[in-house]
Short mmCIF file of C-alpha atoms and ligand atoms in Angstrom, two decimals:
data_model
loop_
_atom_site.label_atom_id
_atom_site.label_comp_id
_atom_site.label_asym_id
_atom_site.label_seq_id
_atom_site.Cartn_x
_atom_site.Cartn_y
_atom_site.Cartn_z
CA UNK J 28 2.46 19.74 -20.83
CA UNK J 29 -0.28 18.89 -23.39
CA UNK J 30 -3.82 18.22 -21.35
CA UNK J 31 -3.92 14.72 -20.22
CA UNK J 32 -6.92 13.22 -18.62
CA UNK J 33 -6.44 10.66 -15.87
CA UNK J 34 -8.75 8.61 -14.37
CA UNK J 35 -7.79 7.71 -10.30
CA UNK J 36 -9.88 4.18 -9.70
CA UNK J 37 -9.57 3.94 -5.30
CA UNK J 38 -9.90 7.56 -5.29
CA UNK J 39 -11.65 7.03 -1.57
CA UNK J 40 -8.23 4.93 -0.07
CA UNK J 41 -4.81 5.77 0.67
CA UNK J 42 -2.55 5.73 -1.88
CA UNK J 43 -5.15 7.79 -4.40
CA UNK J 44 -5.83 10.10 -1.45
CA UNK J 45 -2.08 11.25 -2.44
CA UNK J 46 -1.74 10.49 -6.21
CA UNK J 47 -4.59 11.95 -7.13
CA UNK J 48 -3.96 15.50 -5.34
CA UNK J 49 -0.28 15.09 -7.15
CA UNK J 50 -2.06 14.89 -10.54
CA UNK J 51 -4.42 17.88 -9.66
CA UNK J 52 -0.85 20.11 -8.67
CA UNK J 53 0.53 18.88 -11.94
CA UNK J 54 -1.85 20.00 -13.99
CA UNK J 55 -3.69 17.09 -15.45
CA UNK J 56 -7.36 16.77 -15.93
CA UNK J 57 -8.44 14.42 -12.98
CA UNK J 58 -11.30 11.90 -12.81
CA UNK J 59 -11.42 9.46 -9.42
CA UNK J 60 -13.68 6.99 -8.72
CA UNK J 61 -14.41 4.98 -5.66
CA UNK J 62 -17.35 3.18 -3.99
CA UNK J 63 -18.38 5.33 -1.21
CA UNK J 64 -19.03 9.03 -1.44
CA UNK J 65 -16.36 11.84 -2.76
CA UNK J 66 -13.75 12.36 -0.18
CA UNK J 67 -13.44 15.46 1.07
CA UNK J 68 -9.63 15.65 0.63
CA UNK J 69 -10.18 15.58 -2.85
CA UNK J 70 -9.30 18.62 -4.73
CA UNK J 71 -11.92 20.88 -6.17
CA UNK J 72 -10.64 20.93 -9.73
CA UNK J 73 -11.44 16.80 -9.41
CA UNK J 74 -14.02 14.89 -10.56
CA UNK J 75 -15.40 12.71 -8.55
CA UNK J 76 -18.01 9.41 -9.40
CA UNK J 77 -19.37 6.40 -7.49
CA UNK J 78 -18.94 3.48 -9.17
CA UNK J 79 -18.54 -0.36 -7.89
CA UNK J 80 -16.61 -2.28 -10.74
CA UNK J 81 -18.42 -5.70 -9.59
CA UNK J 82 -21.73 -4.70 -8.60
CA UNK J 83 -22.38 -1.73 -10.90
CA UNK J 84 -23.84 -0.57 -14.02
CA UNK J 85 -21.50 -1.59 -17.17
CA UNK J 86 -22.64 1.41 -18.57
CA UNK J 87 -21.11 3.41 -15.49
CA UNK J 88 -18.19 2.23 -15.76
CA UNK J 89 -17.71 2.33 -19.64
CA UNK J 90 -18.71 6.34 -18.89
CA UNK J 91 -15.65 6.70 -16.46
CA UNK J 92 -13.39 5.73 -19.42
CA UNK J 93 -14.34 8.37 -22.01
CA UNK J 94 -11.98 11.09 -22.86
CA UNK J 95 -9.23 9.11 -20.63
CA UNK J 96 -5.64 9.07 -21.60
CA UNK J 97 -4.35 7.73 -18.99
CA UNK J 98 -5.48 5.38 -16.37
CA UNK J 99 -4.06 5.11 -12.47
CA UNK J 100 -5.76 1.84 -11.35
CA UNK J 101 -5.56 1.57 -7.24
CA UNK J 102 -8.48 -0.08 -6.45
CA UNK J 103 -8.65 -3.14 -5.39
CA UNK J 104 -9.21 -4.95 -1.86
CA UNK J 105 -6.48 -6.47 0.94
CA UNK J 106 -5.95 -9.03 3.31
CA UNK J 107 -6.10 -6.56 6.30
CA UNK J 108 -10.43 -5.94 5.53
CA UNK J 109 -11.49 -8.49 3.30
CA UNK J 110 -11.83 -12.37 2.61
CA UNK J 111 -10.45 -14.37 0.09
CA UNK J 112 -13.39 -14.04 -2.02
CA UNK J 113 -13.69 -10.48 -1.61
CA UNK J 114 -10.17 -10.03 -2.64
CA UNK J 115 -10.68 -12.08 -5.55
CA UNK J 116 -13.69 -10.23 -6.88
CA UNK J 117 -12.37 -6.73 -6.05
CA UNK J 118 -9.05 -7.16 -7.59
CA UNK J 119 -9.60 -9.84 -10.27
CA UNK J 120 -12.93 -9.26 -11.21
CA UNK J 121 -13.04 -5.70 -11.27
CA UNK J 122 -9.94 -5.14 -13.61
CA UNK J 123 -11.72 -7.50 -16.29
CA UNK J 124 -14.38 -5.09 -15.90
CA UNK J 125 -12.02 -1.52 -16.01
CA UNK J 126 -10.17 -3.28 -18.74
CA UNK J 127 -12.74 -4.31 -20.72
CA UNK J 128 -14.41 -0.66 -20.82
CA UNK J 129 -10.53 1.00 -21.10
CA UNK J 130 -10.27 -1.81 -24.41
CA UNK J 131 -13.50 -0.17 -25.88
CA UNK J 132 -12.99 3.30 -25.34
CA UNK J 133 -9.33 3.12 -27.15
CA UNK J 134 -8.75 6.52 -26.21
CA UNK J 135 -6.43 5.16 -23.43
CA UNK J 136 -2.71 6.32 -24.19
CA UNK J 137 -1.38 4.13 -21.15
CA UNK J 138 -2.96 2.08 -18.33
CA UNK J 139 -0.92 1.41 -15.15
CA UNK J 140 -2.13 -0.94 -12.52
CA UNK J 141 -0.71 -0.42 -8.88
CA UNK J 142 -0.35 -4.48 -7.92
CA UNK J 143 2.52 -5.92 -5.30
CA UNK J 144 5.06 -7.43 -4.24
CA UNK J 145 2.89 -10.27 -3.01
CA UNK J 146 2.57 -11.54 -5.89
CA UNK J 147 6.60 -13.22 -5.51
CA UNK J 148 4.99 -15.33 -2.69
CA UNK J 149 7.10 -16.28 0.46
CA UNK J 150 6.83 -20.21 0.11
CA UNK J 151 9.33 -20.42 -3.04
CA UNK J 152 12.74 -19.43 -2.56
CA UNK J 153 13.35 -16.91 -5.87
CA UNK J 154 16.17 -14.69 -6.54
CA UNK J 155 17.81 -12.73 -4.36
CA UNK J 156 17.13 -9.71 -5.04
CA UNK J 157 14.14 -10.24 -6.54
CA UNK J 158 13.90 -9.05 -10.02
CA UNK J 159 10.66 -8.38 -11.77
CA UNK J 160 10.68 -10.94 -14.58
CA UNK J 161 10.84 -13.74 -11.93
CA UNK J 162 8.01 -16.97 -12.05
CA UNK J 163 5.76 -15.72 -9.46
CA UNK J 164 4.59 -17.84 -6.71
CA UNK J 165 1.99 -16.39 -4.92
CA UNK J 166 1.44 -17.92 -1.64
CA UNK J 167 -1.34 -16.52 -0.16
CA UNK J 168 -5.49 -14.68 -0.91
CA UNK J 169 -3.99 -11.29 -1.49
CA UNK J 170 -0.65 -12.15 -3.55
CA UNK J 171 -2.91 -14.75 -5.64
CA UNK J 172 -5.53 -11.92 -6.21
CA UNK J 173 -3.16 -9.56 -7.20
CA UNK J 174 -0.98 -11.98 -9.24
CA UNK J 175 -4.36 -13.23 -11.07
CA UNK J 176 -5.08 -9.98 -11.68
CA UNK J 177 -1.17 -8.67 -13.17
CA UNK J 178 -2.51 -11.66 -15.66
CA UNK J 179 -5.52 -9.84 -16.56
CA UNK J 180 -3.54 -6.52 -17.50
CA UNK J 181 -0.87 -8.18 -18.86
CA UNK J 182 -3.54 -10.12 -21.94
CA UNK J 183 -4.28 -6.08 -22.72
CA UNK J 184 -0.97 -5.43 -22.79
CA UNK J 185 -0.41 -8.16 -25.35
CA UNK J 186 -3.37 -6.95 -27.40
CA UNK J 187 -1.42 -3.80 -28.04
CA UNK J 188 -2.78 -1.43 -24.42
CA UNK J 189 0.32 0.47 -23.20
CA UNK J 190 0.59 -0.95 -19.62
CA UNK J 191 2.66 -0.73 -16.81
CA UNK J 192 2.75 -2.94 -13.67
CA UNK J 193 4.03 -1.25 -10.30
CA UNK J 194 4.81 -3.64 -6.95
CA UNK J 195 5.12 -1.42 -4.37
CA UNK J 196 5.89 -3.50 -0.78
CA UNK J 197 4.07 -1.85 2.60
CA UNK J 198 3.33 1.78 1.71
CA UNK J 199 4.10 3.88 4.59
CA UNK J 200 3.77 7.98 5.12
CA UNK J 201 0.93 10.31 6.11
CA UNK J 202 -2.74 8.70 5.60
CA UNK J 203 -1.57 5.12 6.03
CA UNK J 204 -3.68 3.21 8.65
CA UNK J 205 -2.41 -0.35 8.59
CA UNK J 206 1.23 -1.88 9.23
CA UNK J 207 3.78 0.51 10.56
CA UNK J 208 0.80 2.49 11.43
CA UNK J 209 -0.57 -0.84 13.49
CA UNK J 210 2.87 -0.98 15.00
CA UNK J 211 3.12 2.60 16.16
CA UNK J 212 -0.62 2.04 17.29
CA UNK J 213 0.96 -0.85 19.42
CA UNK J 214 3.37 0.94 21.23
CA UNK J 215 1.30 3.94 22.11
CA UNK J 216 -1.00 1.98 23.31
CA UNK J 217 2.04 0.49 25.82
CA UNK J 218 2.99 3.75 26.60
CA UNK J 219 -0.35 4.49 27.27
CA UNK J 220 -1.02 1.69 29.78
CA UNK J 221 2.40 2.83 31.33
CA UNK J 222 4.89 0.66 30.35
CA UNK J 223 8.81 1.61 29.81
CA UNK J 224 9.80 -1.89 28.40
CA UNK J 225 8.71 -3.21 25.15
CA UNK J 226 9.04 -6.69 24.73
CA UNK J 227 9.91 -7.55 21.29
CA UNK J 228 10.42 -11.41 19.53
CA UNK J 229 14.00 -12.35 19.63
CA UNK J 230 14.50 -13.49 16.53
CA UNK J 231 15.29 -10.35 13.85
CA UNK J 232 12.93 -10.04 11.29
CA UNK J 233 14.01 -8.17 8.17
CA UNK J 234 11.46 -5.56 7.20
CA UNK J 235 10.60 -3.56 3.83
CA UNK J 236 9.16 -0.32 3.37
CA UNK J 237 8.30 2.30 1.17
CA UNK J 238 6.99 5.62 1.58
CA UNK J 239 3.85 6.90 -0.08
CA UNK J 240 5.75 10.18 -1.26
CA UNK J 241 8.05 8.00 -3.07
CA UNK J 242 5.40 5.45 -4.43
CA UNK J 243 3.60 8.85 -5.69
CA UNK J 244 6.35 10.21 -7.51
CA UNK J 245 7.55 6.52 -8.99
CA UNK J 246 4.15 6.27 -10.27
CA UNK J 247 4.22 9.88 -11.74
CA UNK J 248 7.84 9.19 -13.20
CA UNK J 249 6.40 5.72 -14.62
CA UNK J 250 3.34 7.78 -16.49
CA UNK J 251 5.23 8.96 -18.62
CA UNK J 252 8.73 8.41 -18.75
CA UNK J 253 9.09 6.21 -22.45
CA UNK J 254 10.87 2.31 -21.29
CA UNK J 255 7.93 2.19 -18.64
CA UNK J 256 5.13 0.80 -21.02
CA UNK J 257 5.13 -3.22 -21.21
CA UNK J 258 7.73 -3.15 -17.95
CA UNK J 259 6.62 -4.13 -14.12
CA UNK J 260 8.38 -2.23 -11.73
CA UNK J 261 9.10 -2.99 -8.03
CA UNK J 262 8.61 -0.33 -5.97
CA UNK J 263 10.61 -0.04 -2.32
CA UNK J 264 13.27 1.85 -0.57
CA UNK J 265 16.14 -0.20 -1.34
CA UNK J 266 16.68 -0.60 2.60
CA UNK J 267 15.93 -3.50 5.08
CA UNK J 268 15.71 -2.32 8.77
CA UNK J 269 15.23 -5.78 11.41
CA UNK J 270 12.19 -5.77 13.60
CA UNK J 271 14.48 -4.92 15.96
CA UNK J 272 15.51 -1.59 14.53
CA UNK J 273 11.73 -0.46 14.06
CA UNK J 274 10.86 -1.13 17.27
CA UNK J 275 14.17 0.45 18.66
CA UNK J 276 13.13 3.74 16.66
CA UNK J 277 9.53 3.55 18.38
CA UNK J 278 10.84 2.30 21.62
CA UNK J 279 13.66 5.09 21.58
CA UNK J 280 10.80 8.34 20.25
CA UNK J 281 8.07 6.85 23.11
CA UNK J 282 10.36 6.92 25.96
CA UNK J 283 10.54 3.21 26.36
CA UNK J 284 13.23 0.20 25.97
CA UNK J 285 13.63 -2.69 23.85
CA UNK J 286 13.58 -6.17 25.48
CA UNK J 287 13.84 -9.23 23.96
CA UNK J 288 12.13 -12.35 24.57
CA UNK J 289 11.74 -15.57 23.16
CA UNK J 290 7.98 -15.73 23.29
CA UNK J 291 6.48 -14.90 19.98
CA UNK J 292 3.08 -13.84 21.99
CA UNK J 293 5.20 -11.48 24.27
CA UNK J 294 3.59 -8.22 25.63
CA UNK J 295 0.47 -7.30 27.38
CA UNK J 296 -2.44 -9.96 25.77
CA UNK J 297 -5.34 -8.71 23.46
CA UNK J 298 -7.59 -7.84 25.48
CA UNK J 299 -5.40 -5.14 27.81
CA UNK J 300 -4.42 -3.82 24.41
CA UNK J 301 -8.11 -3.46 23.71
CA UNK J 302 -8.92 -1.86 26.86
CA UNK J 303 -6.01 0.85 26.73
CA UNK J 304 -7.11 1.26 23.03
CA UNK J 305 -10.54 2.27 24.57
CA UNK J 306 -9.49 4.39 27.23
CA UNK J 307 -7.53 6.50 24.60
CA UNK J 308 -10.72 6.80 22.08
CA UNK J 309 -12.08 7.97 25.36
CA UNK J 310 -9.94 10.90 25.33
CA UNK J 311 -10.34 11.84 21.91
CA UNK J 312 -8.33 9.47 19.90
CA UNK J 313 -9.80 8.58 16.20
CA UNK J 314 -9.91 4.66 15.59
CA UNK J 315 -8.46 5.45 12.21
CA UNK J 316 -5.60 2.79 12.49
CA UNK J 317 -6.06 -0.49 12.22
CA UNK J 318 -5.64 -1.94 15.73
CA UNK J 319 -4.66 -6.20 14.63
CA UNK J 320 -4.99 -8.52 17.40
CA UNK J 321 -1.33 -10.35 17.03
CA UNK J 322 1.05 -7.70 18.28
CA UNK J 323 2.93 -5.79 15.84
CA UNK J 324 0.93 -8.28 12.92
CA UNK J 325 3.18 -6.71 10.11
CA UNK J 326 6.44 -7.19 11.40
CA UNK J 327 6.21 -10.94 12.57
CA UNK J 328 6.64 -13.10 9.27
CA UNK J 329 10.04 -13.39 7.60
CA UNK J 330 10.07 -13.62 4.36
CA UNK J 331 12.45 -15.35 2.29
CA UNK J 332 12.25 -13.62 -1.10
CA UNK J 333 12.59 -9.76 1.22
CA UNK J 334 15.11 -8.38 -0.94
CA UNK J 335 13.44 -6.68 -4.41
CA UNK J 336 15.61 -5.88 -7.36
CA UNK J 337 15.32 -1.81 -8.42
CA UNK J 338 17.19 -1.67 -11.16
CA UNK J 339 14.14 -1.38 -13.56
CA UNK J 340 12.71 1.17 -11.39
CA UNK J 341 16.55 3.04 -11.12
CA UNK J 342 17.39 2.58 -14.49
CA UNK J 343 14.80 5.11 -15.81
CA UNK J 344 16.50 7.85 -13.31
CA UNK J 345 14.21 7.41 -10.41
CA UNK J 346 15.38 8.64 -6.82
CA UNK J 347 14.33 7.44 -3.72
CA UNK J 348 14.04 10.18 -1.05
CA UNK J 349 12.90 8.54 1.95
CA UNK J 350 15.38 5.71 2.71
CA UNK J 351 16.26 6.37 6.63
CA UNK J 352 14.36 4.39 9.02
CA UNK J 353 15.54 6.87 11.35
CA UNK J 354 13.64 9.86 10.24
CA UNK J 355 10.99 7.92 8.72
CA UNK J 356 9.53 5.97 11.54
CA UNK J 357 9.37 8.90 13.93
CA UNK J 358 8.09 11.34 10.74
CA UNK J 359 5.48 8.83 10.28
CA UNK J 360 4.92 8.28 14.56
CA UNK J 361 4.51 12.07 14.90
CA UNK J 362 2.48 12.29 12.32
CA UNK J 363 0.29 10.37 13.73
CA UNK J 364 0.00 12.19 17.11
CA UNK J 365 -0.63 15.35 15.25
CA UNK J 366 -3.53 14.08 13.82
CA UNK J 367 -5.48 12.70 17.04
CA UNK J 368 -4.51 8.85 15.31
CA UNK J 369 -2.63 8.18 18.55
CA UNK J 370 -2.79 10.07 21.95
N1 NAP V 426 -1.32 0.38 0.81
C1 NAP V 426 -0.25 -0.30 0.27
O1 NAP V 426 0.45 -0.67 1.55
C2 NAP V 426 -0.24 -1.43 -0.33
C3 NAP V 426 1.20 -1.77 -0.62
C4 NAP V 426 1.40 -2.53 -2.11
C5 NAP V 426 0.08 -2.47 -2.76
N2 NAP V 426 -0.69 -1.83 -3.18
C6 NAP V 426 -2.42 -1.94 -3.84
O2 NAP V 426 -2.54 -0.73 -3.85
C7 NAP V 426 -3.97 -0.20 -4.61
C8 NAP V 426 -4.54 0.73 -3.22
O3 NAP V 426 -3.94 0.41 -2.12
P1 NAP V 426 -4.83 1.57 -0.85
O4 NAP V 426 -3.45 0.77 0.39
O5 NAP V 426 -4.88 2.91 -1.29
O6 NAP V 426 -6.32 0.68 -0.65
P2 NAP V 426 -7.43 0.87 0.06
O7 NAP V 426 -6.76 2.36 0.79
O8 NAP V 426 -7.55 -0.21 0.57
O9 NAP V 426 -8.59 1.49 -1.09
C9 NAP V 426 -9.22 0.57 -1.86
C10 NAP V 426 -10.00 0.98 -3.35
O10 NAP V 426 -10.50 0.61 -3.75
C11 NAP V 426 -11.83 0.63 -3.92
N3 NAP V 426 -12.30 -0.27 -4.41
C12 NAP V 426 -12.72 -2.15 -4.08
N4 NAP V 426 -12.74 -2.68 -4.12
C13 NAP V 426 -13.77 -1.91 -5.67
C14 NAP V 426 -14.57 -2.08 -6.60
N5 NAP V 426 -15.40 -3.21 -6.69
N6 NAP V 426 -15.21 -1.44 -7.11
C15 NAP V 426 -14.46 0.12 -7.47
N7 NAP V 426 -13.50 0.55 -6.15
C16 NAP V 426 -13.04 -0.33 -5.14
C17 NAP V 426 -12.52 1.48 -2.81
O11 NAP V 426 -13.18 1.43 -2.62
P3 NAP V 426 -14.27 1.82 -1.72
O12 NAP V 426 -13.15 2.28 -0.03
O13 NAP V 426 -14.78 3.43 -1.86
O14 NAP V 426 -15.20 0.74 -1.10
C18 NAP V 426 -11.47 2.27 -2.19
O15 NAP V 426 -10.67 3.51 -3.02
C19 NAP V 426 -4.38 -1.57 -4.15
O16 NAP V 426 -4.91 -2.27 -5.50
C20 NAP V 426 -3.82 -2.36 -3.12
O17 NAP V 426 -3.40 -3.79 -3.16
C21 NAP V 426 -1.18 -1.36 -1.83
#
């Protein structure tokens, strides 16, 4: 492979912690950026710069893109940690500034943007499975911010830049700190409390996930595939377990039994979960995983646009590897325990 120079933004984040090492391993020259200091896991071969795309110096943003052939734009903010205003600034405004620098540099052959399936929204019924070229109807702050960010990227595409938009669903796997990881923490807490019944709301809610390894391989694949530019790609495992199935896998793994309950707020109250969480920390557990006030937060809400078309991605010859929830959910729980993220 001719030497390609990658810029990975959002490099202190979860997805980049897998993508940047994978690029280095594949022989890319890598420059990575985040706002915080250089992360420990970044391979020594990769250069690192702290640059804030919103409040930072414009010269720093321009210098970041110098000599770069491929941009992997992962920097952004999600609703787990940010207000609507922060999401807008760190997605839309940040991307406007970065892509202006990309356009000015003139060296970039391809820019990949990590968007999200949240752009489709959940209020208006779209065709199922949702194809990428549907008229998106974002319904919440995060989806609206990611949708507006995509418009910035598409405008640069219309101006001649080769852009690729990736739309992953909830990403899970080693290093994930929210969503499925938070559900794993929830079950670990209740096991720690000595419970042997795992209360789950009776209506089953269909879930969707994608493993970080599949997302990283899809990103590398689309970075060089001839038919990728100018297109968007849903990235999802293609398997849709219900909340009951996921709870059942976790319950069995932790030696518990699922008990269906009519109360959406079933299970121990937040104060009790928080107290157990503090006791687990006293026993050496890290606070890496986000403890959500709402128990099983990511499994609660049904999404009428849950199923996503995969024809675009699979049509490029890509193959998903992590599609068995039984294997994947247990592997994540084991990883969390081995890493001291649960006890
Ligand atoms: N994780 C998922 O399940 C998922 C699903 C779908 C789509 N996505 C999208 O994928 C991308 C990466 O996700 P992730 O989970 O890896 O995110 P993450 O762990 O929350 O990391 C976000 C990254 O963006 C950086 N950042 C935020 N605002 C910035 C700014 N103004 N200037 C420069 N850098 C900024 C952060 O820097 P500091 O931390 O150093 O401040 C951090 O490196 C995001 O755009 C997200 O919307 C994620």
